[in-house]
Amino acid sequence: MSTQKREPTPPGQATPVPVIEPGHTFASVTDQIGQIVLSRRTPTFWWVGFGISFLLMMALLASIGYLLLKGTGIWGINIPVGWGFAIINFVWWIGIGHAGTLISAILLLLRQEWRTSINRFAEAMTLFAVASAGLFPILHMGRPWLAYWLLPYPNTMALWPQWRSPLVWDVFAVSTYATVSALFWYIGLIPDLATLRDRARKKSFQIVYGMLALGWRGSAVHWHRYETAYLLLAGLATPLVISVHTVVSFDFTIAITPGWHSTIFPPYFVAGAIYAGFAMVLTLSIPLRKLYRLEGFITLRHLQNMAKILLATGLIVGYGYMIEAFMGWYSGVPSEGYVTTSRMLGPYRPAYWALIFCNILTPQALWFKKVRSTPGLLFIVAMVVNVGMWLERFVIVVTSLHRDFLPSSWGMYHGTMWDWSTFIGTIGLFLSLLFLFIRFLPMISIFEMRTLVPEAEVREEA
Amino acid sequence: MTQFEHDPGEGGQLYGLMAEFESPTELVTAARTAREQGYSRMDAYSPYPMHELAEALGLRRTRLPLLVLAGGILGCATGLFLQWYSASIDYPLNVGGRPLGSWPMFIPITFELTVLFASLFAVFGMLGLNGLPQPYHPVFNAPRFALASRDRFFLCIEARDPNFDRDRTTRFLANLGARVVSEVED
């Protein structure tokens, strides 16, 4: 954020790949990022990408329309598996969102300068992932139009939410998370919106960006409070992001269902969320930097660092799987042991072993520097992890539920066409919002990039 | 080498004198010198936050952290009270004789509301203390001020400063190495 003294690389040490391409100035940074938004010409790939995403979003609209007409019976859920895709997708999307907050808040507090060129669109990714996630529990309620019953308000029924239920905690955790992420994102955008206001040539753009910039004028007094607010928000968002996925894991652990009732869940869910999120950030940033020629801002250094985080969190997730399996045996509870063996050897074993392949084996390729510094290979690994993390939630949700304590109520679960169309539809929603974002708002924080430029250093005379 | 721009609208009130600099170092030096010369009513404008500038202008620490703390405490109290009141006074539900005011189960929501209120106070407190949104401000009248959000650095000494004198202050700013010194209409 601020201008920091850059220490020269000690002699004998290889110079690392820089976080910004040499030769950039305040003006070039401003113009290159601003021009993506202000240029009149919309690139062809944008239209193609947005067109496909928009069609998928229409599939979501149709699926929701049919759901409202018919009810949740169009999905594959039934007794014993009552949770199915809705919860799987909810956890998957929320997890993806967590990397955005990690990049914008935790890496800021840790003074990781390289976060600067990826934080803006990672935060946007968080917002859109939370929007996609939030749809699922609401649709799953059966009567989504009564969703406001979850909120505490004085009502004629004289009822209050059940505060001891993790599902109510979820409402508070996710809505707080969505609000704080939106505020954090918007606060970060204000100085850049002022830049766009000042650079725009079209009157309509000047007015819209001008209103959104709230009259920001870059005053030193304002910057002073701005930095304080930004830092405090980062400090607040850091425990928040950890609490959100912890609460999501409580949805499972508070229940006494075998395979869910475990204390490893909160840390293992949080690590899994960051893992999935970084995979998604890589999935998005690799094509974006190529298409918009942003290799000077999102350098190999960024990709390598993200790959390392992916590897580290992947190993934590692997540890989580190990402890789960260990506890199945060590608890001495027959039903716990049964669920563990049923995951590995039961009817859903293909999903389990596919998830081990995707989440544990594939990321081991990241030990090699060659893989970490080849965007194409990194993209493949990230895609595999995206799939793996979805499978992980599938295995957790479905295998624990499909074998009840009573063998008479055992059953199998499969997603129907409507489950899939709703899921794919939210991918459409997510990508549509992302395409609109990169067209109308600066996807890299311009003012923070200015602080990385060499001329930003204030030289004090001795 | 300094260029002088006069206020085009004759008869308008003078807001201050705006000096444009090309580098952050020049701006920080100028702000420090101006303060040493006894100017107090001034503000600097830069395209990104600079700690050195805040020091040079002698900005005091902001009250914002206290406001955020107050927001956090308010959120925490709201969360606990809401749950305790509704679960033990307004709608007591006896589930197997378990305690009504089961505070450990109230922690997650209390925590979330603490963060929510503190964040709202941080954002709206910052905007409020900064007087934003503010669609009109005299400094926008300064020519080339649009560059303050790109690559130029500005220092504005306001007319209400007790030491302000149109000619003397103009010369002072020019001597600091300003590229342009312009009069800003109120």
XYZ file of C-alpha atoms in Angstrom:
648
model
C 0.000 0.000 0.000
C 2.425 2.624 1.130
C 5.810 3.577 -0.150
C 8.311 1.308 1.494
C 12.049 1.385 1.338
C 13.211 -1.299 -1.005
C 16.322 -3.038 0.180
C 18.887 -3.867 -2.464
C 19.363 -7.554 -3.145
C 22.357 -8.806 -1.166
C 25.303 -9.707 -3.394
C 25.654 -13.316 -4.389
C 21.893 -13.843 -4.310
C 19.948 -14.279 -7.503
C 17.622 -11.358 -8.228
C 14.055 -12.648 -7.922
C 11.543 -12.125 -10.691
C 10.192 -8.621 -10.013
C 6.596 -7.952 -8.954
C 6.305 -5.340 -11.682
C 8.078 -5.213 -15.025
C 10.974 -2.698 -15.004
C 10.391 0.523 -16.913
C 6.893 1.281 -15.684
C 6.030 4.794 -14.498
C 3.038 6.350 -12.725
C 1.643 7.344 -16.092
C 2.194 4.012 -17.841
C 0.636 2.040 -14.985
C -2.369 4.358 -14.897
C -2.868 4.385 -18.635
C -2.376 0.696 -19.307
C -4.844 -0.472 -16.650
C -7.270 2.394 -17.165
C -7.323 1.939 -20.908
C -8.784 -1.590 -20.611
C -11.870 -0.022 -19.055
C -12.025 3.255 -20.951
C -11.281 1.934 -24.436
C -14.316 2.081 -26.703
C -13.498 -1.186 -28.385
C -14.572 -4.316 -26.567
C -12.288 -7.220 -27.540
C -13.829 -10.137 -29.410
C -12.846 -12.692 -26.776
C -14.786 -10.648 -24.236
C -17.969 -10.958 -26.285
C -17.415 -14.693 -26.788
C -16.673 -15.300 -23.098
C -19.486 -13.118 -21.860
C -21.902 -14.611 -24.399
C -21.248 -18.175 -23.251
C -21.382 -17.182 -19.575
C -24.616 -15.311 -20.124
C -26.220 -18.342 -21.795
C -25.207 -20.498 -18.826
C -26.692 -17.887 -16.515
C -29.949 -18.189 -18.455
C -29.823 -21.920 -17.717
C -29.675 -20.960 -14.035
C -32.678 -18.717 -14.457
C -34.637 -21.514 -16.129
C -33.610 -24.007 -13.433
C -34.650 -21.659 -10.649
C -37.914 -20.909 -12.438
C -38.726 -24.599 -12.703
C -37.660 -25.157 -9.095
C -40.035 -22.478 -7.842
C -42.803 -24.070 -9.869
C -42.218 -27.681 -8.829
C -40.249 -27.628 -5.581
C -37.055 -29.354 -4.533
C -38.418 -32.682 -5.782
C -36.818 -31.934 -9.144
C -33.448 -32.409 -7.467
C -31.990 -35.793 -6.568
C -32.341 -35.247 -2.830
C -34.458 -37.535 -0.709
C -34.136 -39.464 2.538
C -31.449 -40.430 3.550
C -29.425 -37.979 1.415
C -31.253 -34.713 2.038
C -28.388 -32.319 1.380
C -26.966 -33.147 -2.030
C -25.769 -30.628 -4.596
C -27.140 -27.548 -2.874
C -24.812 -27.907 0.109
C -21.902 -29.232 -1.963
C -22.063 -26.225 -4.260
C -22.584 -23.825 -1.365
C -19.428 -25.012 0.397
C -17.498 -25.116 -2.869
C -18.339 -21.536 -3.837
C -17.806 -20.102 -0.348
C -14.420 -21.799 -0.234
C -13.429 -20.289 -3.565
C -14.266 -16.868 -2.229
C -11.858 -17.210 0.669
C -8.692 -16.778 -1.379
C -9.803 -13.269 -2.325
C -9.994 -12.185 1.294
C -6.764 -13.992 2.089
C -4.966 -12.117 -0.682
C -6.477 -8.749 0.122
C -6.366 -8.886 3.927
C -3.902 -11.446 5.250
C -1.197 -10.819 2.662
C -1.610 -7.072 3.250
C -0.999 -7.501 6.961
C 2.000 -9.696 6.173
C 3.345 -6.925 3.873
C 3.488 -9.139 0.822
C 3.961 -6.586 -1.942
C 3.163 -9.059 -4.681
C -0.489 -9.171 -3.636
C -1.016 -5.717 -5.148
C -1.622 -6.735 -8.742
C -3.971 -9.610 -7.952
C -5.960 -8.373 -4.974
C -8.591 -6.407 -6.887
C -9.869 -9.180 -9.084
C -9.409 -11.752 -6.331
C -11.760 -9.624 -4.206
C -14.216 -9.390 -7.071
C -13.992 -13.163 -7.373
C -14.849 -13.408 -3.661
C -17.944 -11.290 -4.080
C -19.239 -13.199 -7.082
C -18.444 -16.570 -5.496
C -20.326 -15.564 -2.343
C -23.261 -14.439 -4.499
C -23.308 -17.843 -6.202
C -22.921 -19.654 -2.875
C -25.676 -17.686 -1.184
C -28.234 -18.822 -3.734
C -28.005 -22.488 -2.782
C -29.149 -22.573 0.855
C -31.998 -20.232 -0.079
C -33.117 -22.397 -3.006
C -32.733 -25.476 -0.831
C -35.286 -24.193 1.671
C -38.170 -25.283 -0.481
C -40.007 -22.032 0.021
C -37.281 -19.504 -0.831
C -39.699 -16.591 -0.625
C -39.744 -17.093 3.148
C -35.953 -16.790 3.449
C -36.341 -13.645 5.543
C -37.668 -15.826 8.382
C -34.025 -16.566 9.113
C -33.445 -12.992 10.179
C -34.249 -11.811 13.689
C -37.013 -9.265 13.452
C -40.095 -8.694 15.603
C -42.863 -10.542 13.810
C -46.529 -11.378 14.265
C -45.663 -15.063 14.707
C -43.717 -14.063 17.842
C -40.887 -16.358 16.749
C -37.138 -15.957 16.896
C -34.434 -17.864 15.015
C -32.908 -20.808 16.886
C -29.590 -19.300 17.990
C -28.085 -22.672 18.853
C -28.343 -23.917 15.269
C -25.236 -23.727 13.057
C -27.538 -23.065 10.111
C -28.519 -19.751 11.724
C -24.833 -19.043 12.408
C -24.316 -19.560 8.705
C -26.821 -16.831 7.886
C -24.911 -14.357 10.036
C -21.455 -15.518 8.962
C -22.183 -15.481 5.234
C -24.114 -12.208 5.212
C -21.426 -10.503 7.299
C -18.800 -11.921 4.971
C -20.632 -10.686 1.886
C -21.090 -7.211 3.405
C -17.511 -6.824 4.611
C -16.084 -8.160 1.318
C -18.211 -5.701 -0.652
C -17.124 -2.786 1.564
C -13.468 -3.773 1.358
C -13.679 -4.037 -2.404
C -15.479 -0.729 -2.822
C -13.160 1.164 -0.486
C -10.225 -0.137 -2.514
C -11.925 1.010 -5.713
C -12.626 4.631 -4.695
C -9.220 6.136 -5.649
C -9.243 4.200 -8.918
C -12.760 5.351 -9.711
C -11.459 8.897 -9.243
C -8.704 8.116 -11.747
C -11.261 6.822 -14.235
C -13.416 9.916 -13.656
C -10.438 12.115 -14.477
C -9.314 10.047 -17.465
C -12.691 9.348 -19.085
C -13.449 11.374 -22.167
C -17.101 10.436 -22.530
C -19.467 12.589 -20.466
C -21.580 9.628 -19.326
C -18.513 7.770 -18.040
C -17.332 10.895 -16.243
C -20.667 11.224 -14.487
C -21.013 7.561 -13.494
C -17.407 7.125 -12.328
C -17.584 10.572 -10.738
C -20.575 9.612 -8.627
C -19.029 6.310 -7.643
C -15.767 8.022 -6.683
C -17.713 10.095 -4.103
C -15.644 13.193 -4.882
C -12.307 11.611 -3.981
C -9.518 14.126 -4.587
C -6.429 12.398 -3.244
C -6.008 14.760 -0.317
C -3.220 13.856 2.104
C -5.637 14.175 5.023
C -8.005 11.751 3.304
C -5.287 9.286 2.385
C -4.193 9.321 6.007
C -7.613 8.146 7.269
C -8.075 5.945 4.227
C -4.968 3.926 5.006
C -6.022 3.542 8.632
C -9.479 2.366 7.595
C -8.053 -0.032 5.028
C -5.642 -1.545 7.514
C -8.345 -1.910 10.169
C -10.649 -3.555 7.651
C -7.875 -5.988 6.750
C -7.441 -6.753 10.438
C -11.177 -7.376 10.784
C -11.487 -9.419 7.606
C -8.694 -11.779 8.637
C -10.451 -13.426 11.608
C -13.726 -13.089 9.724
C -12.609 -15.237 6.796
C -11.419 -17.927 9.194
C -14.667 -17.766 11.155
C -16.801 -18.092 8.025
C -15.463 -21.432 6.903
C -15.294 -22.583 10.503
C -19.004 -21.888 10.816
C -19.587 -23.647 7.484
C -17.781 -26.688 8.899
C -19.987 -26.456 12.026
C -22.947 -27.238 9.767
C -21.392 -30.686 9.635
C -19.506 -31.142 12.889
C -22.304 -30.106 15.244
C -24.363 -32.993 13.880
C -23.591 -36.429 15.288
C -23.523 -37.965 11.813
C -20.550 -40.351 11.410
C -17.810 -38.844 9.281
C -18.900 -35.289 10.165
C -18.635 -35.149 13.946
C -14.956 -34.316 14.117
C -12.780 -31.528 15.551
C -10.426 -31.556 12.550
C -13.182 -30.095 10.371
C -12.800 -26.348 11.090
C -9.044 -26.075 10.333
C -9.294 -28.581 7.533
C -12.201 -26.688 5.936
C -10.384 -23.363 6.197
C -7.255 -24.824 4.553
C -9.419 -26.457 1.897
C -11.144 -23.133 1.231
C -7.855 -21.316 0.687
C -6.649 -24.208 -1.452
C -9.743 -24.090 -3.671
C -9.636 -20.308 -3.797
C -6.043 -20.094 -4.949
C -6.752 -22.713 -7.582
C -9.568 -20.474 -8.850
C -7.409 -17.323 -8.746
C -4.826 -19.154 -10.874
C -7.522 -20.456 -13.213
C -8.703 -16.895 -13.808
C -5.453 -14.953 -13.744
C -3.509 -17.128 -16.195
C -5.861 -16.517 -19.141
C -6.549 -12.900 -18.122
C -2.899 -11.833 -18.019
C -2.394 -13.413 -21.409
C -5.505 -11.973 -23.094
C -5.082 -8.453 -21.725
C -1.257 -8.541 -22.014
C -0.827 -7.915 -18.305
C 2.303 -10.049 -17.963
C 4.146 -6.900 -16.842
C 1.876 -6.598 -13.815
C 0.995 -10.204 -13.037
C 4.480 -11.601 -13.437
C 5.790 -15.147 -13.093
C 6.632 -14.207 -9.510
C 2.919 -13.995 -8.720
C 2.173 -17.315 -10.342
C 5.068 -18.986 -8.530
C 4.009 -17.593 -5.166
C 0.431 -18.708 -5.673
C 1.645 -22.145 -6.738
C 3.588 -22.414 -3.488
C 0.526 -21.471 -1.439
C -1.459 -24.041 -3.422
C 1.090 -26.724 -2.592
C 1.239 -25.797 1.103
C -2.521 -25.696 1.631
C -2.869 -28.863 -0.427
C -0.577 -30.627 2.021
C -2.680 -29.384 4.953
C -5.762 -30.742 3.235
C -3.930 -34.052 2.752
C -3.203 -34.083 6.477
C -6.931 -33.535 7.086
C -7.812 -36.612 5.007
C -5.242 -38.621 6.901
C -6.621 -37.612 10.305
C -10.161 -38.344 9.145
C -9.153 -41.859 8.183
C -7.142 -42.272 11.372
C -10.022 -41.133 13.567
C -12.340 -43.573 11.819
C -10.191 -46.345 13.259
C -8.973 -44.732 16.499
C -12.405 -43.573 17.722
C -13.419 -47.193 18.066
C -16.962 -46.245 17.048
C -18.243 -48.875 14.615
C -20.308 -46.431 12.556
C -17.360 -44.012 12.222
C -15.135 -46.857 11.062
C -17.791 -48.035 8.690
C -18.223 -44.635 7.034
C -14.459 -44.368 6.565
C -14.179 -47.732 4.841
C -17.382 -47.074 2.908
C -15.849 -43.869 1.502
C -12.787 -45.732 0.289
C -14.350 -49.015 -0.782
C -18.112 -48.446 -0.950
C -20.303 -47.471 -3.895
C -18.863 -43.958 -4.028
C -15.245 -45.131 -4.148
C -14.629 -43.644 -7.637
C -15.405 -40.176 -6.263
C -13.124 -40.747 -3.272
C -10.138 -41.946 -5.277
C -10.675 -39.262 -7.914
C -10.528 -36.689 -5.148
C -7.300 -38.190 -3.773
C -5.861 -38.014 -7.287
C -6.992 -34.406 -7.831
C -6.222 -32.924 -4.427
C -3.268 -34.931 -3.151
C -1.388 -36.439 -6.076
C -1.662 -33.793 -8.810
C -0.459 -30.806 -6.743
C 2.752 -32.706 -5.921
C 3.851 -31.613 -9.403
C 4.228 -28.156 -7.875
C 7.402 -29.270 -6.105
C 9.078 -28.768 -9.492
C 10.083 -25.240 -10.371
C 9.438 -26.009 -14.032
C 5.744 -26.584 -13.302
C 5.485 -23.530 -11.036
C 6.918 -21.257 -13.726
C 5.008 -22.623 -16.734
C 1.603 -20.924 -16.851
C 0.070 -23.663 -19.019
C 0.982 -26.482 -16.632
C -0.046 -24.414 -13.636
C -3.424 -23.807 -15.236
C -3.947 -27.560 -15.654
C -3.025 -28.261 -12.023
C -5.378 -25.491 -10.857
C -8.244 -26.871 -12.935
C -7.697 -30.355 -11.512
C -7.769 -28.910 -7.981
C -11.029 -27.064 -8.741
C -12.610 -30.367 -9.691
C -11.005 -32.140 -6.739
C -12.379 -29.688 -4.210
C -15.886 -30.124 -5.574
C -15.469 -33.903 -5.297
C -14.251 -33.518 -1.714
C -17.490 -31.820 -0.689
C -19.460 -34.417 -2.634
C -17.741 -37.214 -0.743
C -18.209 -35.537 2.647
C -21.880 -34.731 2.128
C -23.077 -37.827 0.318
C -21.109 -40.726 1.793
C -21.903 -39.773 5.376
C -25.607 -39.519 4.644
C -26.199 -42.435 2.310
C -25.480 -45.025 5.017
C -27.787 -44.227 7.931
C -27.503 -45.850 11.364
C -30.396 -48.069 10.268
C -29.522 -50.237 7.257
C -33.214 -50.209 6.290
C -32.922 -46.529 5.429
C -29.802 -46.808 3.297
C -30.005 -45.269 -0.135
C -28.082 -43.927 -3.078
C -27.876 -40.368 -4.347
C -27.298 -38.933 -7.798
C -27.709 -35.399 -9.061
C -30.486 -34.972 -11.600
C -30.353 -32.858 -14.737
C -31.725 -29.926 -12.708
C -29.013 -30.309 -10.085
C -26.401 -30.063 -12.801
C -28.076 -27.206 -14.654
C -28.333 -25.188 -11.436
C -24.685 -25.849 -10.615
C -23.431 -25.026 -14.104
C -25.787 -22.064 -14.139
C -24.058 -20.565 -11.102
C -20.741 -20.919 -12.935
C -22.415 -18.855 -15.662
C -23.556 -16.282 -13.104
C -20.059 -16.105 -11.616
C -18.340 -15.711 -14.993
C -20.897 -13.189 -16.306
C -20.328 -10.964 -13.284
C -16.583 -11.375 -13.688
C -16.695 -10.406 -17.374
C -18.758 -7.305 -16.580
C -16.298 -6.451 -13.837
C -13.227 -6.615 -16.067
C -14.964 -4.502 -18.709
C -16.203 -1.719 -16.450
C -13.847 -1.574 -13.485
C -10.050 -1.665 -13.238
C -9.128 -5.291 -12.552
C -5.786 -4.290 -11.034
C -5.558 -1.704 -8.283
C -4.039 1.275 -10.087
C -3.137 3.380 -7.087
C -1.456 0.491 -5.319
C 0.530 -0.344 -8.461
C 1.824 3.246 -8.433
C 3.445 2.583 -5.064
C 5.484 -0.247 -6.633
C 6.965 1.965 -9.337
C 10.598 3.005 -8.597
C 9.810 6.728 -8.888
C 7.411 6.405 -5.928
C 10.325 6.419 -3.536
C 10.721 9.666 -1.596
C 14.403 10.521 -1.515
C 15.325 12.286 1.675
C 18.341 14.561 1.462
C 20.973 13.668 4.020
C 10.665 28.184 -15.053
C 7.455 28.301 -13.046
C 4.319 28.979 -14.983
C 1.638 31.180 -13.413
C -2.044 30.736 -14.033
C -4.484 33.415 -13.039
C -7.984 32.840 -12.015
C -10.166 33.398 -15.087
C -13.380 34.234 -13.224
C -12.745 37.792 -11.962
C -14.585 38.710 -8.821
C -14.763 35.131 -7.543
C -13.466 34.395 -4.059
C -9.957 33.007 -3.923
C -9.810 29.537 -2.321
C -6.055 29.228 -2.366
C -2.923 28.790 -4.396
C -2.189 25.439 -5.987
C 1.351 24.405 -6.808
C 2.065 21.451 -9.071
C 5.106 19.243 -8.580
C 6.529 16.460 -10.687
C 7.839 14.062 -8.092
C 6.823 12.826 -4.657
C 10.142 14.012 -3.195
C 9.485 17.584 -4.369
C 6.020 17.557 -2.835
C 7.225 16.246 0.521
C 10.032 18.814 0.648
C 7.620 21.596 -0.318
C 5.059 20.562 2.303
C 7.724 20.430 4.994
C 9.161 23.836 4.048
C 5.692 25.404 3.954
C 4.991 24.110 7.434
C 8.325 25.415 8.683
C 7.420 28.819 7.218
C 4.343 28.867 9.416
C 1.642 27.884 6.949
C -0.996 25.721 8.597
C -4.094 25.821 6.367
C -2.931 23.641 3.505
C -3.452 20.262 1.970
C -1.471 18.112 -0.417
C -2.886 15.935 -3.192
C -1.173 12.821 -4.468
C -2.095 9.848 -6.654
C -1.310 7.342 -3.901
C -0.892 7.389 -0.100
C 2.468 8.616 1.214
C 3.498 8.336 4.849
C 6.251 10.899 4.422
C 3.675 13.421 3.253
C 1.489 12.949 6.324
C 4.551 13.514 8.489
C 5.643 16.562 6.502
C 2.200 18.127 6.869
C 2.204 17.252 10.555
C -1.105 15.394 10.378
C -2.337 14.228 13.726
C -3.352 10.646 14.332
C -6.920 10.023 13.299
C -9.696 9.175 15.719
C -10.881 6.463 13.386
C -9.502 3.495 15.390
C -11.492 4.617 18.446
C -14.621 4.775 16.330
C -13.986 1.259 15.045
C -13.455 0.019 18.598
C -16.770 1.589 19.607
C -18.445 -0.122 16.636
C -16.978 -3.461 17.659
C -18.137 -3.121 21.251
C -21.596 -2.066 20.086
C -21.807 -5.057 17.730
C -20.673 -7.442 20.442
C -23.230 -6.076 22.919
C -25.985 -6.141 20.298
C -25.235 -9.749 19.386
C -25.169 -10.997 22.963
C -28.219 -9.021 24.044
C -30.282 -10.013 21.011
C -29.670 -13.711 21.573
C -29.898 -13.666 25.353
C -33.115 -11.590 25.362
C -34.913 -13.572 22.676
C -33.810 -16.984 23.957
C -34.370 -16.468 27.684
C -36.912 -13.643 28.109
C -39.071 -13.215 25.034
C -39.289 -16.778 23.794
C -37.940 -19.262 26.337
C -37.910 -22.746 24.878
C -37.303 -25.579 27.316
C -35.332 -28.270 25.532
C -34.735 -31.110 27.983
C -34.119 -28.656 30.847
C -31.016 -27.190 29.245
C -30.085 -23.640 30.289
C -31.816 -20.848 28.395
C -28.960 -18.359 28.463
C -26.469 -20.807 26.912
C -23.851 -18.181 26.120
C -21.213 -20.452 24.550
C -23.678 -21.185 21.759
C -24.167 -17.439 21.268
C -20.482 -16.785 20.533
C -20.440 -17.328 16.750
C -23.184 -14.778 16.036
C -21.777 -12.352 18.614
C -18.424 -12.571 16.869
C -19.907 -12.013 13.410
C -21.876 -8.974 14.565
C -18.770 -7.550 16.257
C -16.876 -7.744 12.968
C -19.835 -6.450 10.977
C -20.417 -3.378 13.138
C -16.702 -2.590 13.420
C -16.303 -2.823 9.624
C -19.318 -0.614 8.973
C -17.945 1.936 11.434
C -14.517 1.765 9.750
C -15.898 2.418 6.278
C -18.592 4.971 7.054
C -16.434 6.542 9.771
C -13.621 7.073 7.273
C -15.993 8.521 4.682
C -17.738 10.676 7.288
C -14.555 12.091 8.795
C -13.290 12.805 5.281
C -16.513 14.593 4.452
C -17.264 12.274 1.539
C -19.293 12.034 -0.631
C -18.583 15.595 -1.663
C -19.403 16.164 -5.324
C -17.998 19.713 -5.505
C -14.765 20.987 -4.111
C -12.880 24.153 -5.131
C -9.605 22.285 -5.814
C -11.218 20.649 -8.832
C -11.192 24.143 -10.398
C -7.405 24.100 -10.523
C -6.199 23.545 -14.070
C -4.534 20.167 -14.620
C -5.831 18.953 -11.247
C -7.136 15.836 -13.035
C -3.507 14.690 -13.065
C -3.575 14.389 -9.262
C -5.098 10.974 -9.860
C -2.415 10.003 -12.371
C 1.160 11.193 -11.964
C 1.279 14.730 -10.559
C 1.608 16.038 -7.009
C -0.114 19.157 -5.734
C 0.184 21.405 -2.711
C -2.566 23.896 -1.984
C -2.100 26.743 0.506
C -5.527 28.051 1.370
C -6.524 31.725 1.442
C -7.839 31.402 4.998
C -4.328 30.730 6.285
C -3.296 33.653 8.533
C 0.063 33.888 6.748
C -1.520 33.882 3.302
C -0.679 36.728 1.003
C -1.456 36.379 -2.672
C 1.860 37.671 -3.981
C 4.168 36.499 -1.247
C 2.731 32.986 -1.180
C 2.872 32.742 -4.981
C 6.543 33.643 -4.931
C 7.156 31.253 -2.050
C 5.581 28.346 -3.956
C 7.491 29.221 -7.124
C 10.737 29.187 -5.163
C 9.955 25.682 -3.950
C 10.301 24.467 -7.517
C 6.639 24.229 -8.456
C 6.049 23.629 -12.124
C 2.821 25.589 -12.169
C 1.316 27.854 -9.526
C -2.337 28.660 -10.082
C -5.011 30.597 -8.279
C -7.987 28.477 -7.314
C -11.437 29.996 -7.293
C -13.724 29.122 -4.396
